[in-house]
């Protein structure tokens, strides 16, 4: 094995055949080989010739500078547009302190806390995250992460089926659910022989009458969202909860930590499970990467998927934190585990917790109140534009709302994009617009552009 | 490590004991089993009135690192369960043949039940 | 090694000794909502959360960080987890503003992101010997689940789904394999290991049949051994009409030297947080892309990225797609880091990675005085702590200033210490790690029982944590029984 000696520098264009992240010098390699009485590293591979690979990937090694430049250039091809996009992925401003603290390598480069004694810091941070979610949801137990809202919803359905005394096979979801979330749920549900059906909404909120027609004893879970994917605050949660309860179905609510900081706690409206994307705090727009929030009432504790951090004591009687109730998990219960999840989104949970701590109760409540105010202001301004009705649904909105346009939405969206603004096209004559503190200064520009497009 | 194996009980291959109390059979896990499991932290019991087939998994005993299914060695109807261990699962460790019993069932002692000597041989 | 982890022990207001108080034990605030423009019944009555000033936030989390061992402190040889060094520049790449876009952008405004995703699809396909790879699964386990959904869709397309209800998993496999198979609706058939620690070909032949949907295999397996009979195994499974699934957790051992596709695997996942150095983040996020052979590409999750004739990139739905396994496109930031890492290393660096990972494991094994029954191993080995409980041994190692190996798995080795140094330890660090094994091996059982003494927390009572779960600060100080 030839290893080329590093000269300690890393100039662009000076490449070599060794990994810059493998620190062995040629002398060390020799010493190690002789310690194990081997002549070459190749000899250590017990790979039959028939399946060995001697080819090349044709991936050219690059210097750090070259990689960074290449990626900067590539990402630069993402057109410069102002996004008024939401529908489950939101761009809130993330304070610098979140980056600086979460990127500390002690956090970033550790793994699951299998040895709690040497991992107290991360465990405490995750415990605090769980506690924040407990406060926000009013429920008893929160785990310390699922992958994202969609997979958390899938896990919720599986949990709901497991906790039911009698078997059932239906899961009811609102017709406004994002199709992507619906599809993930179907994939999770399928293995447990559950089918997913939608129930209608009327005027932007659950059509409780229609739901009561659809629900029966075969339903294991009813899912509702507040805010809905169209941005409406759901006003009929208690009625949904009652219907679910009457049929021994679990009631699962989808939301997010900013909305939860203002809206009635899920526990108070009868939710048994809360799922959602918690990375609305902690991560800025990141192409859909998320943090699955998962909280349940006490009775479901033993069926919770994923990691749970609890407190205990050390031998000297000091408070300590540890992963607990691990017999639920795949590494112990294998095919009977409550989930297959292992690697999760712990670091995002850390970021979310730091973000929440930095905002504090006051900052978080103020942010949530702004989400109501900015959405209704922006809707009112667009409504004043000729050819636009906003919001379409006569409801209260959070962050986002749907507007009806006289011209086809596809044309409106694409002409707005030409003018520098991205909005969702959600119906033939409907666009959806999301406003947070990161684009609220651009609402003037958007309104002007909408005016031009609809003139 | 020696384990207690009272002579007046019957045993199964899967480390349950059976106490024939004439009108009912009381079931629990052996001293050996609790020792293998370690500190028991959680127990799930069948419900009174459940009718069970011999060999069916009907209870779960969990320690921190392991989960063990308990199989009823007897077919019949569950007549009583030991609610105390739900709150004090440690009773399975401290008193496996006494306060740490699991449930009672009405049924026949199975033919293949082991006596204390046979069971001891098996766990040696 | 003289080692001491930081702590700032003090008592809370209630007199409970703690290392660092909870945020809730510092300044909190309760807010009420008086002038929100919403009906009262929609609004919470109040919200109580910590309200530390930013300097306090910084101190709190800095202290917590210092009570957390990490890859950058020293050896972290958790077997199967591949705790290698995470280069810094990949974090800067992930922080680039231009990458921070919304997932619902139309393709034409996301060409940069799609180009990188496409590039990574190609890199991974090449590295695994697969036709293409989907990047959507957000972790290895999610990749397994996705792969099995693909297998199921394939069998459905052949009208064989009703009959192929079993997934075969070796006993030594990772717990996620079993759990993923169950989640995908399959019955799990467990295959015991052969005496030499590998898949027993005879037993496999017996186990496969008309009901076999797939065999899941890790190679090198969890003992670090290459499944030498892989070509026969592939034939057996394929002849029975099943598919072969590769658990990519151990791909670090084979980078550039053998490819799952060439071994006959049909579906594989890549644990990019292991093999390709994206940081583990205290438990995640990772990413678990899956590669598939040509016949299976039409079943991949929706959407997939392809290059159009004019050289731009677009998303499309494969003809018989299984649908989605993540709400959007997976863990984008992790995928971006993976792309950067692979680009940096190139062919030479990737091959060197496996070489040094395997050399390091072999050298380390030669320096420690514990039984290692199974070999020849590659990037990891499983030593036995012998008469000592492996979990106790691990606690003893903590006091030597290193992270211990994975313990008690795979179960085929008594008191297993599954050790994976990775390529990223120098000889000097390997010697430190070997010395930690040796020092621990000399400890008496009493010393081990008292360990660790140098970490922020001494031995933690796991039993009371599980018997009396207190899972939030709302429970602290309550229901103490
Ligand atoms: C062998 C093996 N398979 C699968 C997994 C699961 O991968 P992940 O944790 O990324 O879900 C792991 C690691 O955790 C593993 O070690």
PDB file of C-alpha atoms in Angstrom, chain C residues 240-462:
ATOM      1  CA  UNK C 240     -36.067 -19.248  -4.834  1.00  0.00           C
ATOM      2  CA  UNK C 241     -37.457 -16.026  -6.278  1.00  0.00           C
ATOM      3  CA  UNK C 242     -36.409 -13.845  -3.342  1.00  0.00           C
ATOM      4  CA  UNK C 243     -34.416 -10.640  -3.295  1.00  0.00           C
ATOM      5  CA  UNK C 244     -31.164  -9.946  -1.523  1.00  0.00           C
ATOM      6  CA  UNK C 245     -31.000  -6.886   0.732  1.00  0.00           C
ATOM      7  CA  UNK C 246     -27.699  -5.365   1.854  1.00  0.00           C
ATOM      8  CA  UNK C 247     -27.513  -3.566   5.181  1.00  0.00           C
ATOM      9  CA  UNK C 248     -24.840  -0.983   4.438  1.00  0.00           C
ATOM     10  CA  UNK C 249     -23.843  -0.237   8.014  1.00  0.00           C
ATOM     11  CA  UNK C 250     -20.464  -1.875   7.444  1.00  0.00           C
ATOM     12  CA  UNK C 251     -19.682  -0.535   3.997  1.00  0.00           C
ATOM     13  CA  UNK C 252     -16.758   1.423   5.403  1.00  0.00           C
ATOM     14  CA  UNK C 253     -14.822  -1.840   5.351  1.00  0.00           C
ATOM     15  CA  UNK C 254     -15.231  -2.386   1.634  1.00  0.00           C
ATOM     16  CA  UNK C 255     -15.152   1.044   0.012  1.00  0.00           C
ATOM     17  CA  UNK C 256     -13.573   0.626  -3.381  1.00  0.00           C
ATOM     18  CA  UNK C 257     -12.771  -3.051  -2.809  1.00  0.00           C
ATOM     19  CA  UNK C 258     -16.074  -4.824  -3.213  1.00  0.00           C
ATOM     20  CA  UNK C 259     -19.510  -3.605  -4.160  1.00  0.00           C
ATOM     21  CA  UNK C 260     -22.822  -5.042  -2.968  1.00  0.00           C
ATOM     22  CA  UNK C 261     -24.134  -4.934  -6.530  1.00  0.00           C
ATOM     23  CA  UNK C 262     -21.275  -7.152  -7.700  1.00  0.00           C
ATOM     24  CA  UNK C 263     -21.955  -9.560  -4.849  1.00  0.00           C
ATOM     25  CA  UNK C 264     -25.498 -10.108  -6.078  1.00  0.00           C
ATOM     26  CA  UNK C 265     -27.435  -7.783  -3.801  1.00  0.00           C
ATOM     27  CA  UNK C 266     -30.559  -6.236  -5.322  1.00  0.00           C
ATOM     28  CA  UNK C 267     -31.272  -3.538  -2.778  1.00  0.00           C
ATOM     29  CA  UNK C 268     -28.970  -1.855  -0.300  1.00  0.00           C
ATOM     30  CA  UNK C 269     -28.981   1.018   2.100  1.00  0.00           C
ATOM     31  CA  UNK C 270     -26.061   3.307   2.794  1.00  0.00           C
ATOM     32  CA  UNK C 271     -25.626   4.660   6.306  1.00  0.00           C
ATOM     33  CA  UNK C 272     -24.099   7.916   5.177  1.00  0.00           C
ATOM     34  CA  UNK C 273     -23.580   9.070   8.769  1.00  0.00           C
ATOM     35  CA  UNK C 274     -21.325   6.064   9.200  1.00  0.00           C
ATOM     36  CA  UNK C 275     -19.558   5.498   5.925  1.00  0.00           C
ATOM     37  CA  UNK C 276     -19.478   9.056   4.673  1.00  0.00           C
ATOM     38  CA  UNK C 277     -18.653  10.984   7.811  1.00  0.00           C
ATOM     39  CA  UNK C 278     -21.736  13.103   8.311  1.00  0.00           C
ATOM     40  CA  UNK C 279     -21.741  13.718  12.050  1.00  0.00           C
ATOM     41  CA  UNK C 280     -23.908  11.563  14.288  1.00  0.00           C
ATOM     42  CA  UNK C 281     -25.317  14.557  16.156  1.00  0.00           C
ATOM     43  CA  UNK C 282     -25.915  12.824  19.481  1.00  0.00           C
ATOM     44  CA  UNK C 283     -28.187  10.271  17.804  1.00  0.00           C
ATOM     45  CA  UNK C 284     -28.927  11.779  14.398  1.00  0.00           C
ATOM     46  CA  UNK C 285     -29.802  13.049  11.891  1.00  0.00           C
ATOM     47  CA  UNK C 286     -28.318  10.601   9.479  1.00  0.00           C
ATOM     48  CA  UNK C 287     -29.525   9.485   6.101  1.00  0.00           C
ATOM     49  CA  UNK C 288     -30.213   6.048   4.679  1.00  0.00           C
ATOM     50  CA  UNK C 289     -30.353   6.263   0.885  1.00  0.00           C
ATOM     51  CA  UNK C 290     -31.103   2.993  -0.849  1.00  0.00           C
ATOM     52  CA  UNK C 291     -29.578   1.717  -4.051  1.00  0.00           C
ATOM     53  CA  UNK C 292     -31.347  -0.754  -6.314  1.00  0.00           C
ATOM     54  CA  UNK C 293     -30.545  -2.811  -9.382  1.00  0.00           C
ATOM     55  CA  UNK C 294     -32.038  -2.002 -12.740  1.00  0.00           C
ATOM     56  CA  UNK C 295     -35.214  -4.136 -12.438  1.00  0.00           C
ATOM     57  CA  UNK C 296     -36.228  -2.314  -9.289  1.00  0.00           C
ATOM     58  CA  UNK C 297     -35.746   1.327 -10.277  1.00  0.00           C
ATOM     59  CA  UNK C 298     -39.399   1.760 -11.247  1.00  0.00           C
ATOM     60  CA  UNK C 299     -40.471   1.038  -7.683  1.00  0.00           C
ATOM     61  CA  UNK C 300     -38.332   3.706  -6.025  1.00  0.00           C
ATOM     62  CA  UNK C 301     -39.922   6.390  -3.870  1.00  0.00           C
ATOM     63  CA  UNK C 302     -41.501   9.414  -5.441  1.00  0.00           C
ATOM     64  CA  UNK C 303     -39.855  11.622  -6.575  1.00  0.00           C
ATOM     65  CA  UNK C 304     -36.534  10.653  -8.073  1.00  0.00           C
ATOM     66  CA  UNK C 305     -34.109  13.068  -9.723  1.00  0.00           C
ATOM     67  CA  UNK C 306     -33.035  12.707 -13.344  1.00  0.00           C
ATOM     68  CA  UNK C 307     -31.070  14.708 -15.837  1.00  0.00           C
ATOM     69  CA  UNK C 308     -32.939  15.952 -18.878  1.00  0.00           C
ATOM     70  CA  UNK C 309     -31.589  16.215 -22.388  1.00  0.00           C
ATOM     71  CA  UNK C 310     -30.685  19.848 -21.988  1.00  0.00           C
ATOM     72  CA  UNK C 311     -28.588  19.015 -18.947  1.00  0.00           C
ATOM     73  CA  UNK C 312     -30.981  20.374 -16.367  1.00  0.00           C
ATOM     74  CA  UNK C 313     -32.433  18.305 -13.549  1.00  0.00           C
ATOM     75  CA  UNK C 314     -36.003  17.358 -12.825  1.00  0.00           C
ATOM     76  CA  UNK C 315     -38.031  15.422 -10.330  1.00  0.00           C
ATOM     77  CA  UNK C 316     -40.230  12.620 -11.603  1.00  0.00           C
ATOM     78  CA  UNK C 317     -42.340   9.837 -10.226  1.00  0.00           C
ATOM     79  CA  UNK C 318     -41.019   6.368 -11.081  1.00  0.00           C
ATOM     80  CA  UNK C 319     -43.670   4.378 -12.952  1.00  0.00           C
ATOM     81  CA  UNK C 320     -44.550   1.966 -10.157  1.00  0.00           C
ATOM     82  CA  UNK C 321     -43.329   4.026  -7.254  1.00  0.00           C
ATOM     83  CA  UNK C 322     -44.005   2.866  -3.722  1.00  0.00           C
ATOM     84  CA  UNK C 323     -44.888   6.473  -2.890  1.00  0.00           C
ATOM     85  CA  UNK C 324     -43.138   8.393  -0.168  1.00  0.00           C
ATOM     86  CA  UNK C 325     -41.141   7.488   2.947  1.00  0.00           C
ATOM     87  CA  UNK C 326     -40.364  11.046   4.087  1.00  0.00           C
ATOM     88  CA  UNK C 327     -42.558  14.120   3.964  1.00  0.00           C
ATOM     89  CA  UNK C 328     -40.155  15.847   1.588  1.00  0.00           C
ATOM     90  CA  UNK C 329     -36.778  14.726   0.228  1.00  0.00           C
ATOM     91  CA  UNK C 330     -35.094  13.317   3.292  1.00  0.00           C
ATOM     92  CA  UNK C 331     -32.367  14.862   5.388  1.00  0.00           C
ATOM     93  CA  UNK C 332     -31.043  17.365   2.866  1.00  0.00           C
ATOM     94  CA  UNK C 333     -28.312  18.828   5.048  1.00  0.00           C
ATOM     95  CA  UNK C 334     -26.902  15.375   5.731  1.00  0.00           C
ATOM     96  CA  UNK C 335     -27.019  14.489   2.045  1.00  0.00           C
ATOM     97  CA  UNK C 336     -25.200  17.686   1.159  1.00  0.00           C
ATOM     98  CA  UNK C 337     -22.450  16.859   3.660  1.00  0.00           C
ATOM     99  CA  UNK C 338     -22.197  13.386   2.181  1.00  0.00           C
ATOM    100  CA  UNK C 339     -21.791  14.783  -1.304  1.00  0.00           C
ATOM    101  CA  UNK C 340     -19.046  17.107  -0.083  1.00  0.00           C
ATOM    102  CA  UNK C 341     -17.201  14.312   1.698  1.00  0.00           C
ATOM    103  CA  UNK C 342     -17.265  11.935  -1.257  1.00  0.00           C
ATOM    104  CA  UNK C 343     -16.142  14.721  -3.609  1.00  0.00           C
ATOM    105  CA  UNK C 344     -13.260  15.532  -1.314  1.00  0.00           C
ATOM    106  CA  UNK C 345     -12.043  11.951  -1.069  1.00  0.00           C
ATOM    107  CA  UNK C 346     -12.503  10.739  -4.611  1.00  0.00           C
ATOM    108  CA  UNK C 347     -11.556   7.216  -5.625  1.00  0.00           C
ATOM    109  CA  UNK C 348      -8.199   7.271  -3.915  1.00  0.00           C
ATOM    110  CA  UNK C 349      -9.475   8.620  -0.636  1.00  0.00           C
ATOM    111  CA  UNK C 350     -12.385   6.192  -0.537  1.00  0.00           C
ATOM    112  CA  UNK C 351     -10.108   3.216  -1.104  1.00  0.00           C
ATOM    113  CA  UNK C 352      -7.686   4.503   1.465  1.00  0.00           C
ATOM    114  CA  UNK C 353     -10.547   4.813   3.933  1.00  0.00           C
ATOM    115  CA  UNK C 354     -11.355   1.118   3.840  1.00  0.00           C
ATOM    116  CA  UNK C 355      -7.670   0.222   3.903  1.00  0.00           C
ATOM    117  CA  UNK C 356      -6.927   2.264   6.989  1.00  0.00           C
ATOM    118  CA  UNK C 357     -10.167   1.225   8.719  1.00  0.00           C
ATOM    119  CA  UNK C 358      -9.254  -2.432   8.303  1.00  0.00           C
ATOM    120  CA  UNK C 359      -5.608  -1.925   9.202  1.00  0.00           C
ATOM    121  CA  UNK C 360      -6.591  -0.001  12.327  1.00  0.00           C
ATOM    122  CA  UNK C 361      -8.966  -2.713  13.495  1.00  0.00           C
ATOM    123  CA  UNK C 362      -6.394  -5.449  12.938  1.00  0.00           C
ATOM    124  CA  UNK C 363      -3.634  -3.520  14.638  1.00  0.00           C
ATOM    125  CA  UNK C 364      -5.788  -2.613  17.609  1.00  0.00           C
ATOM    126  CA  UNK C 365      -6.915  -6.213  18.017  1.00  0.00           C
ATOM    127  CA  UNK C 366      -3.285  -7.317  18.088  1.00  0.00           C
ATOM    128  CA  UNK C 367      -2.581  -4.937  20.959  1.00  0.00           C
ATOM    129  CA  UNK C 368      -5.290  -6.031  23.341  1.00  0.00           C
ATOM    130  CA  UNK C 369      -5.365  -9.003  25.583  1.00  0.00           C
ATOM    131  CA  UNK C 370      -8.888 -10.338  25.169  1.00  0.00           C
ATOM    132  CA  UNK C 371     -10.244 -13.290  23.247  1.00  0.00           C
ATOM    133  CA  UNK C 372     -11.314 -12.571  19.709  1.00  0.00           C
ATOM    134  CA  UNK C 373     -12.800 -15.776  18.433  1.00  0.00           C
ATOM    135  CA  UNK C 374     -13.954 -14.811  14.994  1.00  0.00           C
ATOM    136  CA  UNK C 375     -11.825 -13.760  12.065  1.00  0.00           C
ATOM    137  CA  UNK C 376     -10.404 -12.743   9.747  1.00  0.00           C
ATOM    138  CA  UNK C 377     -12.258  -9.567  10.563  1.00  0.00           C
ATOM    139  CA  UNK C 378     -12.196  -6.312   8.671  1.00  0.00           C
ATOM    140  CA  UNK C 379     -13.104  -2.878  10.031  1.00  0.00           C
ATOM    141  CA  UNK C 380     -14.292  -4.188  13.396  1.00  0.00           C
ATOM    142  CA  UNK C 381     -13.768  -7.129  15.697  1.00  0.00           C
ATOM    143  CA  UNK C 382     -15.746  -8.579  18.554  1.00  0.00           C
ATOM    144  CA  UNK C 383     -13.674  -9.283  21.649  1.00  0.00           C
ATOM    145  CA  UNK C 384     -15.016 -11.060  24.680  1.00  0.00           C
ATOM    146  CA  UNK C 385     -14.784  -9.581  28.162  1.00  0.00           C
ATOM    147  CA  UNK C 386     -14.601 -13.206  29.343  1.00  0.00           C
ATOM    148  CA  UNK C 387     -15.812 -13.645  32.884  1.00  0.00           C
ATOM    149  CA  UNK C 388     -16.517  -9.980  33.215  1.00  0.00           C
ATOM    150  CA  UNK C 389     -19.871  -8.488  32.319  1.00  0.00           C
ATOM    151  CA  UNK C 390     -19.252  -6.511  29.132  1.00  0.00           C
ATOM    152  CA  UNK C 391     -21.380  -3.647  30.411  1.00  0.00           C
ATOM    153  CA  UNK C 392     -19.195  -3.443  33.524  1.00  0.00           C
ATOM    154  CA  UNK C 393     -16.081  -3.581  31.400  1.00  0.00           C
ATOM    155  CA  UNK C 394     -17.411  -0.629  29.437  1.00  0.00           C
ATOM    156  CA  UNK C 395     -17.916   1.398  32.603  1.00  0.00           C
ATOM    157  CA  UNK C 396     -14.331   0.668  33.537  1.00  0.00           C
ATOM    158  CA  UNK C 397     -13.114   1.888  30.164  1.00  0.00           C
ATOM    159  CA  UNK C 398     -14.839   5.222  30.650  1.00  0.00           C
ATOM    160  CA  UNK C 399     -12.337   5.998  33.400  1.00  0.00           C
ATOM    161  CA  UNK C 400      -9.518   5.542  30.914  1.00  0.00           C
ATOM    162  CA  UNK C 401     -10.694   8.597  28.995  1.00  0.00           C
ATOM    163  CA  UNK C 402     -12.045   6.714  25.993  1.00  0.00           C
ATOM    164  CA  UNK C 403     -15.487   5.707  24.862  1.00  0.00           C
ATOM    165  CA  UNK C 404     -16.069   1.967  25.222  1.00  0.00           C
ATOM    166  CA  UNK C 405     -17.094  -0.316  22.351  1.00  0.00           C
ATOM    167  CA  UNK C 406     -20.616  -1.515  21.657  1.00  0.00           C
ATOM    168  CA  UNK C 407     -21.450  -4.103  24.297  1.00  0.00           C
ATOM    169  CA  UNK C 408     -23.294  -7.421  24.432  1.00  0.00           C
ATOM    170  CA  UNK C 409     -23.941  -7.610  20.702  1.00  0.00           C
ATOM    171  CA  UNK C 410     -23.743  -9.699  18.604  1.00  0.00           C
ATOM    172  CA  UNK C 411     -24.950 -12.283  21.097  1.00  0.00           C
ATOM    173  CA  UNK C 412     -22.952 -15.097  19.527  1.00  0.00           C
ATOM    174  CA  UNK C 413     -19.945 -13.802  21.457  1.00  0.00           C
ATOM    175  CA  UNK C 414     -20.186 -13.979  25.243  1.00  0.00           C
ATOM    176  CA  UNK C 415     -19.878 -10.577  26.849  1.00  0.00           C
ATOM    177  CA  UNK C 416     -19.202  -9.018  23.480  1.00  0.00           C
ATOM    178  CA  UNK C 417     -17.129  -5.885  23.042  1.00  0.00           C
ATOM    179  CA  UNK C 418     -17.728  -4.915  19.433  1.00  0.00           C
ATOM    180  CA  UNK C 419     -14.908  -2.618  18.531  1.00  0.00           C
ATOM    181  CA  UNK C 420     -14.556  -0.375  15.498  1.00  0.00           C
ATOM    182  CA  UNK C 421     -11.723   2.131  15.628  1.00  0.00           C
ATOM    183  CA  UNK C 422     -12.358   3.506  12.088  1.00  0.00           C
ATOM    184  CA  UNK C 423      -9.663   4.898   9.841  1.00  0.00           C
ATOM    185  CA  UNK C 424      -9.614   8.170  11.732  1.00  0.00           C
ATOM    186  CA  UNK C 425      -7.429   7.111  14.657  1.00  0.00           C
ATOM    187  CA  UNK C 426      -3.671   7.478  14.410  1.00  0.00           C
ATOM    188  CA  UNK C 427      -1.408   4.735  15.680  1.00  0.00           C
ATOM    189  CA  UNK C 428      -0.792   6.783  18.772  1.00  0.00           C
ATOM    190  CA  UNK C 429      -4.532   6.968  19.479  1.00  0.00           C
ATOM    191  CA  UNK C 430      -4.894   3.248  18.845  1.00  0.00           C
ATOM    192  CA  UNK C 431      -2.185   2.663  21.414  1.00  0.00           C
ATOM    193  CA  UNK C 432      -4.070   4.846  23.864  1.00  0.00           C
ATOM    194  CA  UNK C 433      -7.185   2.823  23.203  1.00  0.00           C
ATOM    195  CA  UNK C 434      -5.331  -0.474  23.565  1.00  0.00           C
ATOM    196  CA  UNK C 435      -3.901   0.750  26.857  1.00  0.00           C
ATOM    197  CA  UNK C 436      -7.429   1.534  28.007  1.00  0.00           C
ATOM    198  CA  UNK C 437      -8.475  -2.054  27.277  1.00  0.00           C
ATOM    199  CA  UNK C 438      -5.458  -3.361  29.109  1.00  0.00           C
ATOM    200  CA  UNK C 439      -5.941  -1.141  32.139  1.00  0.00           C
ATOM    201  CA  UNK C 440      -9.599  -2.082  32.324  1.00  0.00           C
ATOM    202  CA  UNK C 441      -8.797  -5.734  32.020  1.00  0.00           C
ATOM    203  CA  UNK C 442      -6.670  -5.421  35.150  1.00  0.00           C
ATOM    204  CA  UNK C 443      -9.444  -3.887  37.209  1.00  0.00           C
ATOM    205  CA  UNK C 444     -10.995  -5.965  39.959  1.00  0.00           C
ATOM    206  CA  UNK C 445     -14.699  -6.569  39.956  1.00  0.00           C
ATOM    207  CA  UNK C 446     -15.058  -4.140  42.855  1.00  0.00           C
ATOM    208  CA  UNK C 447     -13.220  -1.481  40.927  1.00  0.00           C
ATOM    209  CA  UNK C 448     -15.472  -2.076  37.952  1.00  0.00           C
ATOM    210  CA  UNK C 449     -18.551  -1.931  40.142  1.00  0.00           C
ATOM    211  CA  UNK C 450     -17.481   1.505  41.348  1.00  0.00           C
ATOM    212  CA  UNK C 451     -16.706   2.771  37.865  1.00  0.00           C
ATOM    213  CA  UNK C 452     -16.946   5.257  36.362  1.00  0.00           C
ATOM    214  CA  UNK C 453     -15.522   7.830  38.719  1.00  0.00           C
ATOM    215  CA  UNK C 454     -14.143  10.327  36.230  1.00  0.00           C
ATOM    216  CA  UNK C 455     -17.271  11.135  34.260  1.00  0.00           C
ATOM    217  CA  UNK C 456     -19.738  13.909  35.037  1.00  0.00           C
ATOM    218  CA  UNK C 457     -22.060  11.282  36.467  1.00  0.00           C
ATOM    219  CA  UNK C 458     -21.087   8.209  38.449  1.00  0.00           C
ATOM    220  CA  UNK C 459     -22.945   4.958  37.778  1.00  0.00           C
ATOM    221  CA  UNK C 460     -26.580   5.692  37.057  1.00  0.00           C
ATOM    222  CA  UNK C 461     -29.432   3.706  38.517  1.00  0.00           C
ATOM    223  CA  UNK C 462     -31.151   2.395  35.395  1.00  0.00           C
TER     224      UNK C 462
END
